[in-house]
Amino acid sequence: MTALGRILSGREGGAAGGEAPVSVAACAHCGAPLPAGAATRFCCTGCEGAHALVAGLGLDAFYRRQETAAGTLRPAEAPPETDFAALARPGRNGEHSLELMVAGLTCGACVWLVEQALANEPEMLRARASLSARRLTLLWRGPATRANDFVALIARLGFRAAPWSPACLRATEDAEGRELLRALGIAAFGMMNVMLVSVAVWAGVDMGEATRALMHWLAALIGLPVVLVAGMPFYRSAWRSLRARRPNMDLAVSLGVLATAAMSLSETLRNGAYTWFDGATALLALLLAGRVLDRAARRRARQAVAELLALQEGTVQRLAPDGRAGHVPVAAVRAGERILVAAGERLRLDGVLEAEEALLDTAATTGESLPRRFAAGAALAAGTVNLGNPFTLRVSAAAADGSLAAMARLLERAEQARGRFVSIADKAARFYVPAAHAVALATFLGWWLGMGVSWQAALVPAVAALIITCPCGLAIAVPAVQVVAVGALFRRGVLVTSPTALERLASAGHVVFDKTGTLTEGRPVLLEEPGRPASALAEAASLARASRHPLARALVAACPSAPPAPAGVAEVPGQGLRCGETRLGNAAFAGVAGSDEGLTLWLARPGLSAVPFRFADRLRADAAPAVQALRELGLDSELLSGDGPVAVEAVAEAAGVGPWQARATPEGKAERIAALAVAGRRPLMVGDGINDAAALAMAHVSAAPQGATDLAQTAADLVLRGEELAVLPFAVRVARRAQRLARQNIGLSLIYNMVAVPCAVLGYATPLIAALVMASSSIIVILNALRAGKVPT
């Protein structure tokens, strides 16, 4: 059932509608499942506010139009870091324009809601959204600062906006995909028209020679341009394979199509009994259709990834020599310039700390659960988040020369090495193509030299053999399975971003997990402790409201009714909070003897005993079952993390992971992956941080969860868009089934050819027999490929 069905089954449409009995527990705005017995109609306060906003704008019709997937419209928990006013382009008469990438646009109703909500803004002149490109163009008359208001409105509706970037443009404007679509249209048009002419020849047993010649020339006039133009994607690929001395399946297809067209032209010139332009055009149309479907599935995956990656882009506050700060794009900053990093902002450039100290969340770059304190002069890497007071940073390298760019170059080299992986279809082509061509050549020589017929007559059985052995079924054997398998995984929330990912995933033999954000949720939670005074929790949570530290946020989440932070609260970066003589922080800061116990905050008050608040980075609910399911599939596992030994050991034991290693550096992770590869273990790496990117790129196959950093998602072959790890064993099963079916398809194609080739060599293969063999083998291959998506969950 769609989200619309779930919503409408629990209420009348629209916010203004009456309250109907709720039969299915689903959020009234986004459609996400609600906990059993929930007293509210919404999954979060953001959805409740968005629902009220839609009602206030009079746009209740959205809920009657909605077709989006559950949960995709949930408003973001935190405001965007980007200053969109700096990206607005000034125009004439005080106008400004802005182009955005909007994540969450999944149907026409979403587009309608965004456009109508923005149109209600008095200064808005034009708001147009593209569903296919997820691109939103805004034009308004007023100050540039209104851009942030418009983005905030979009966020309140449940959509995420990010600056439109060249990466998004490359993901949507696919020249090769457009060429394939044009070629398919030409081939399909030509096939239908040539077939009409050919049917008349096949059925016209009493047709005169003049009429037959006219039909042949009509077929030639239509078929030859179609073969030459629509076949260009195959011809170029075949030529490249010849230059590289690695014949692929496109070479066999190209030779079969061109030889068929050449023989048909020869038969047209001599007014033979039949021509086979219909077979050549039908073959092109069928193969192009499979390739277009395969590319469409991958383009959809790339588009979804591009939406996630674009959310990481933005601006920085560059300091002028006179000390004034102005927002500029990251690419405009040069080495030696100074930028201001606000509290809660992500560092987008490498630099040297100029302030006395800074408290940074380095989980994305090192995997550490707790923030680290840095002193003045420390080198800070891009990707970390400022959890303390604002500070100035002297940029040490431009974006193109920084650590992220270096990581991107490493990924590019790894992708080039990974691109040398040979698909099973191309492996089969290395043996199949020479054998098929040898059979055709032997047939021609046998009839011409052995039987003494003319070379024109000898060409007919030779090309018939080539047509029957032309790997139509073989060429679509793997793409057909890939399309079905990729589609099945996409429906379960797994994006396949590499053409050979499924083949590599099917052969993986060992799993390497990261910890924070992969096996764990990456969000500390307060542990329940008997005997802890409720007043102490409320007081500690009140103090914690003044901090952005992860443990402070977890403390506030555990006691949301806590009063606002009292006046005079000061944060000591890396230690804790102080308000008069009351302190909340680590053991040393709170005056507690002994060492810290991992994720622990202490509340110290005058005249009272210190109260500990212990936290845990909660293990994903399905982490242990996923690890067990992978073990049942024959994949051993291990854990590599940059976190401390105590936390890593606890997670490894809870998840059932075998060996574990703490304090692992990015280089150490990559070295471990390389060692596993050398040992023939074919590692599957699962990670989410910048520190995992090199290991992800070097692994035999890799996966990244939805909340992973942009570099991790770029390096991964699979992106797990859901919050569950359980889809990983499912993906392995789908990949293995897909490879079995692909091999079955290849075997079926070869068996068909073995039966039909003798008929062609002996001259018994009429055009009808050749067409039936090609069509039936292709149909069986496609029907078998449809089984790839039928894997138990």
mmCIF file with all atom_site columns, C-alpha atoms in Angstrom, residues 99-198:
data_model
loop_
_atom_site.group_PDB
_atom_site.id
_atom_site.type_symbol
_atom_site.label_atom_id
_atom_site.label_alt_id
_atom_site.label_comp_id
_atom_site.label_asym_id
_atom_site.label_entity_id
_atom_site.label_seq_id
_atom_site.pdbx_PDB_ins_code
_atom_site.Cartn_x
_atom_site.Cartn_y
_atom_site.Cartn_z
_atom_site.occupancy
_atom_site.B_iso_or_equiv
_atom_site.pdbx_formal_charge
_atom_site.auth_seq_id
_atom_site.auth_comp_id
_atom_site.auth_asym_id
_atom_site.auth_atom_id
_atom_site.pdbx_PDB_model_num
ATOM 1   C CA . GLU A 1 99  ? 18.638 27.007 -8.171  1.00 0.00 ? 99  GLU A CA 1
ATOM 2   C CA . LEU A 1 100 ? 18.243 24.219 -5.645  1.00 0.00 ? 100 LEU A CA 1
ATOM 3   C CA . MET A 1 101 ? 18.386 20.443 -5.498  1.00 0.00 ? 101 MET A CA 1
ATOM 4   C CA . VAL A 1 102 ? 15.362 19.211 -3.538  1.00 0.00 ? 102 VAL A CA 1
ATOM 5   C CA . ALA A 1 103 ? 15.506 15.733 -2.031  1.00 0.00 ? 103 ALA A CA 1
ATOM 6   C CA . GLY A 1 104 ? 12.210 13.978 -1.412  1.00 0.00 ? 104 GLY A CA 1
ATOM 7   C CA . LEU A 1 105 ? 10.382 14.931 -4.622  1.00 0.00 ? 105 LEU A CA 1
ATOM 8   C CA . THR A 1 106 ? 8.953  11.543 -5.529  1.00 0.00 ? 106 THR A CA 1
ATOM 9   C CA . CYS A 1 107 ? 5.656  12.306 -7.270  1.00 0.00 ? 107 CYS A CA 1
ATOM 10  C CA . GLY A 1 108 ? 3.637  15.030 -8.944  1.00 0.00 ? 108 GLY A CA 1
ATOM 11  C CA . ALA A 1 109 ? 1.899  15.844 -5.667  1.00 0.00 ? 109 ALA A CA 1
ATOM 12  C CA . CYS A 1 110 ? 5.234  16.760 -4.077  1.00 0.00 ? 110 CYS A CA 1
ATOM 13  C CA . VAL A 1 111 ? 6.057  19.104 -6.965  1.00 0.00 ? 111 VAL A CA 1
ATOM 14  C CA . TRP A 1 112 ? 2.597  20.661 -6.702  1.00 0.00 ? 112 TRP A CA 1
ATOM 15  C CA . LEU A 1 113 ? 2.933  21.233 -2.959  1.00 0.00 ? 113 LEU A CA 1
ATOM 16  C CA . VAL A 1 114 ? 6.363  22.889 -3.194  1.00 0.00 ? 114 VAL A CA 1
ATOM 17  C CA . GLU A 1 115 ? 5.342  25.149 -6.073  1.00 0.00 ? 115 GLU A CA 1
ATOM 18  C CA . GLN A 1 116 ? 2.040  26.166 -4.481  1.00 0.00 ? 116 GLN A CA 1
ATOM 19  C CA . ALA A 1 117 ? 3.582  26.831 -1.060  1.00 0.00 ? 117 ALA A CA 1
ATOM 20  C CA . LEU A 1 118 ? 6.275  29.062 -2.563  1.00 0.00 ? 118 LEU A CA 1
ATOM 21  C CA . ALA A 1 119 ? 3.755  30.788 -4.838  1.00 0.00 ? 119 ALA A CA 1
ATOM 22  C CA . ASN A 1 120 ? 1.913  31.974 -1.715  1.00 0.00 ? 120 ASN A CA 1
ATOM 23  C CA . GLU A 1 121 ? 4.950  34.036 -0.761  1.00 0.00 ? 121 GLU A CA 1
ATOM 24  C CA . PRO A 1 122 ? 4.189  37.666 -1.771  1.00 0.00 ? 122 PRO A CA 1
ATOM 25  C CA . GLU A 1 123 ? 7.643  38.341 -3.243  1.00 0.00 ? 123 GLU A CA 1
ATOM 26  C CA . MET A 1 124 ? 7.841  35.116 -5.290  1.00 0.00 ? 124 MET A CA 1
ATOM 27  C CA . LEU A 1 125 ? 7.646  35.630 -9.060  1.00 0.00 ? 125 LEU A CA 1
ATOM 28  C CA . ARG A 1 126 ? 8.279  32.087 -10.237 1.00 0.00 ? 126 ARG A CA 1
ATOM 29  C CA . ALA A 1 127 ? 8.840  28.705 -8.576  1.00 0.00 ? 127 ALA A CA 1
ATOM 30  C CA . ARG A 1 128 ? 9.268  25.738 -10.902 1.00 0.00 ? 128 ARG A CA 1
ATOM 31  C CA . ALA A 1 129 ? 10.316 22.245 -9.840  1.00 0.00 ? 129 ALA A CA 1
ATOM 32  C CA . SER A 1 130 ? 11.418 19.362 -12.075 1.00 0.00 ? 130 SER A CA 1
ATOM 33  C CA . LEU A 1 131 ? 10.414 15.926 -10.827 1.00 0.00 ? 131 LEU A CA 1
ATOM 34  C CA . SER A 1 132 ? 12.946 14.036 -12.986 1.00 0.00 ? 132 SER A CA 1
ATOM 35  C CA . ALA A 1 133 ? 15.934 16.274 -12.113 1.00 0.00 ? 133 ALA A CA 1
ATOM 36  C CA . ARG A 1 134 ? 14.778 17.216 -8.545  1.00 0.00 ? 134 ARG A CA 1
ATOM 37  C CA . ARG A 1 135 ? 15.695 20.763 -9.595  1.00 0.00 ? 135 ARG A CA 1
ATOM 38  C CA . LEU A 1 136 ? 13.875 23.815 -8.197  1.00 0.00 ? 136 LEU A CA 1
ATOM 39  C CA . THR A 1 137 ? 14.287 27.258 -9.802  1.00 0.00 ? 137 THR A CA 1
ATOM 40  C CA . LEU A 1 138 ? 13.203 30.314 -7.796  1.00 0.00 ? 138 LEU A CA 1
ATOM 41  C CA . LEU A 1 139 ? 12.802 33.937 -8.925  1.00 0.00 ? 139 LEU A CA 1
ATOM 42  C CA . TRP A 1 140 ? 11.684 36.629 -6.524  1.00 0.00 ? 140 TRP A CA 1
ATOM 43  C CA . ARG A 1 141 ? 11.748 40.418 -6.134  1.00 0.00 ? 141 ARG A CA 1
ATOM 44  C CA . GLY A 1 142 ? 13.370 41.353 -2.873  1.00 0.00 ? 142 GLY A CA 1
ATOM 45  C CA . PRO A 1 143 ? 16.573 40.964 -0.849  1.00 0.00 ? 143 PRO A CA 1
ATOM 46  C CA . ALA A 1 144 ? 18.867 37.963 -1.269  1.00 0.00 ? 144 ALA A CA 1
ATOM 47  C CA . THR A 1 145 ? 18.322 37.039 2.379   1.00 0.00 ? 145 THR A CA 1
ATOM 48  C CA . ARG A 1 146 ? 14.841 35.836 1.464   1.00 0.00 ? 146 ARG A CA 1
ATOM 49  C CA . ALA A 1 147 ? 16.533 32.747 0.010   1.00 0.00 ? 147 ALA A CA 1
ATOM 50  C CA . ASN A 1 148 ? 17.017 31.339 3.492   1.00 0.00 ? 148 ASN A CA 1
ATOM 51  C CA . ASP A 1 149 ? 13.328 31.902 4.272   1.00 0.00 ? 149 ASP A CA 1
ATOM 52  C CA . PHE A 1 150 ? 12.283 29.987 1.167   1.00 0.00 ? 150 PHE A CA 1
ATOM 53  C CA . VAL A 1 151 ? 14.601 27.086 2.002   1.00 0.00 ? 151 VAL A CA 1
ATOM 54  C CA . ALA A 1 152 ? 13.246 27.051 5.562   1.00 0.00 ? 152 ALA A CA 1
ATOM 55  C CA . LEU A 1 153 ? 9.711  26.845 4.165   1.00 0.00 ? 153 LEU A CA 1
ATOM 56  C CA . ILE A 1 154 ? 10.711 23.885 1.992   1.00 0.00 ? 154 ILE A CA 1
ATOM 57  C CA . ALA A 1 155 ? 12.257 22.191 5.026   1.00 0.00 ? 155 ALA A CA 1
ATOM 58  C CA . ARG A 1 156 ? 9.098  22.742 7.073   1.00 0.00 ? 156 ARG A CA 1
ATOM 59  C CA . LEU A 1 157 ? 7.157  20.892 4.390   1.00 0.00 ? 157 LEU A CA 1
ATOM 60  C CA . GLY A 1 158 ? 9.470  17.907 4.838   1.00 0.00 ? 158 GLY A CA 1
ATOM 61  C CA . PHE A 1 159 ? 11.831 18.335 1.859   1.00 0.00 ? 159 PHE A CA 1
ATOM 62  C CA . ARG A 1 160 ? 15.590 18.873 2.031   1.00 0.00 ? 160 ARG A CA 1
ATOM 63  C CA . ALA A 1 161 ? 17.119 21.600 -0.138  1.00 0.00 ? 161 ALA A CA 1
ATOM 64  C CA . ALA A 1 162 ? 20.743 21.973 -1.185  1.00 0.00 ? 162 ALA A CA 1
ATOM 65  C CA . PRO A 1 163 ? 22.573 24.154 -3.711  1.00 0.00 ? 163 PRO A CA 1
ATOM 66  C CA . TRP A 1 164 ? 22.384 22.881 -7.266  1.00 0.00 ? 164 TRP A CA 1
ATOM 67  C CA . SER A 1 165 ? 25.864 21.748 -8.300  1.00 0.00 ? 165 SER A CA 1
ATOM 68  C CA . PRO A 1 166 ? 27.699 20.415 -11.379 1.00 0.00 ? 166 PRO A CA 1
ATOM 69  C CA . ALA A 1 167 ? 27.585 16.959 -9.763  1.00 0.00 ? 167 ALA A CA 1
ATOM 70  C CA . CYS A 1 168 ? 23.789 17.088 -9.867  1.00 0.00 ? 168 CYS A CA 1
ATOM 71  C CA . LEU A 1 169 ? 23.920 18.259 -13.473 1.00 0.00 ? 169 LEU A CA 1
ATOM 72  C CA . ARG A 1 170 ? 26.097 15.320 -14.462 1.00 0.00 ? 170 ARG A CA 1
ATOM 73  C CA . ALA A 1 171 ? 23.722 12.929 -12.748 1.00 0.00 ? 171 ALA A CA 1
ATOM 74  C CA . THR A 1 172 ? 20.685 14.220 -14.647 1.00 0.00 ? 172 THR A CA 1
ATOM 75  C CA . GLU A 1 173 ? 22.141 15.138 -18.018 1.00 0.00 ? 173 GLU A CA 1
ATOM 76  C CA . ASP A 1 174 ? 23.412 11.812 -19.265 1.00 0.00 ? 174 ASP A CA 1
ATOM 77  C CA . ALA A 1 175 ? 24.479 12.202 -22.887 1.00 0.00 ? 175 ALA A CA 1
ATOM 78  C CA . GLU A 1 176 ? 25.101 8.510  -23.351 1.00 0.00 ? 176 GLU A CA 1
ATOM 79  C CA . GLY A 1 177 ? 21.696 7.673  -21.942 1.00 0.00 ? 177 GLY A CA 1
ATOM 80  C CA . ARG A 1 178 ? 20.012 10.104 -24.322 1.00 0.00 ? 178 ARG A CA 1
ATOM 81  C CA . GLU A 1 179 ? 21.899 8.555  -27.239 1.00 0.00 ? 179 GLU A CA 1
ATOM 82  C CA . LEU A 1 180 ? 20.726 5.070  -26.260 1.00 0.00 ? 180 LEU A CA 1
ATOM 83  C CA . LEU A 1 181 ? 17.138 6.277  -26.021 1.00 0.00 ? 181 LEU A CA 1
ATOM 84  C CA . ARG A 1 182 ? 17.317 7.864  -29.466 1.00 0.00 ? 182 ARG A CA 1
ATOM 85  C CA . ALA A 1 183 ? 18.864 4.712  -30.914 1.00 0.00 ? 183 ALA A CA 1
ATOM 86  C CA . LEU A 1 184 ? 16.099 2.603  -29.360 1.00 0.00 ? 184 LEU A CA 1
ATOM 87  C CA . GLY A 1 185 ? 13.418 4.815  -30.878 1.00 0.00 ? 185 GLY A CA 1
ATOM 88  C CA . ILE A 1 186 ? 15.011 4.580  -34.317 1.00 0.00 ? 186 ILE A CA 1
ATOM 89  C CA . ALA A 1 187 ? 15.469 0.807  -34.062 1.00 0.00 ? 187 ALA A CA 1
ATOM 90  C CA . ALA A 1 188 ? 11.902 0.213  -32.857 1.00 0.00 ? 188 ALA A CA 1
ATOM 91  C CA . PHE A 1 189 ? 10.449 2.404  -35.614 1.00 0.00 ? 189 PHE A CA 1
ATOM 92  C CA . GLY A 1 190 ? 12.545 0.696  -38.278 1.00 0.00 ? 190 GLY A CA 1
ATOM 93  C CA . MET A 1 191 ? 11.820 -2.790 -36.944 1.00 0.00 ? 191 MET A CA 1
ATOM 94  C CA . MET A 1 192 ? 8.031  -2.302 -37.110 1.00 0.00 ? 192 MET A CA 1
ATOM 95  C CA . ASN A 1 193 ? 8.098  -0.929 -40.645 1.00 0.00 ? 193 ASN A CA 1
ATOM 96  C CA . VAL A 1 194 ? 10.548 -3.511 -41.986 1.00 0.00 ? 194 VAL A CA 1
ATOM 97  C CA . MET A 1 195 ? 8.492  -6.263 -40.375 1.00 0.00 ? 195 MET A CA 1
ATOM 98  C CA . LEU A 1 196 ? 5.383  -5.129 -42.276 1.00 0.00 ? 196 LEU A CA 1
ATOM 99  C CA . VAL A 1 197 ? 7.259  -5.432 -45.565 1.00 0.00 ? 197 VAL A CA 1
ATOM 100 C CA . SER A 1 198 ? 8.896  -8.742 -44.647 1.00 0.00 ? 198 SER A CA 1
#
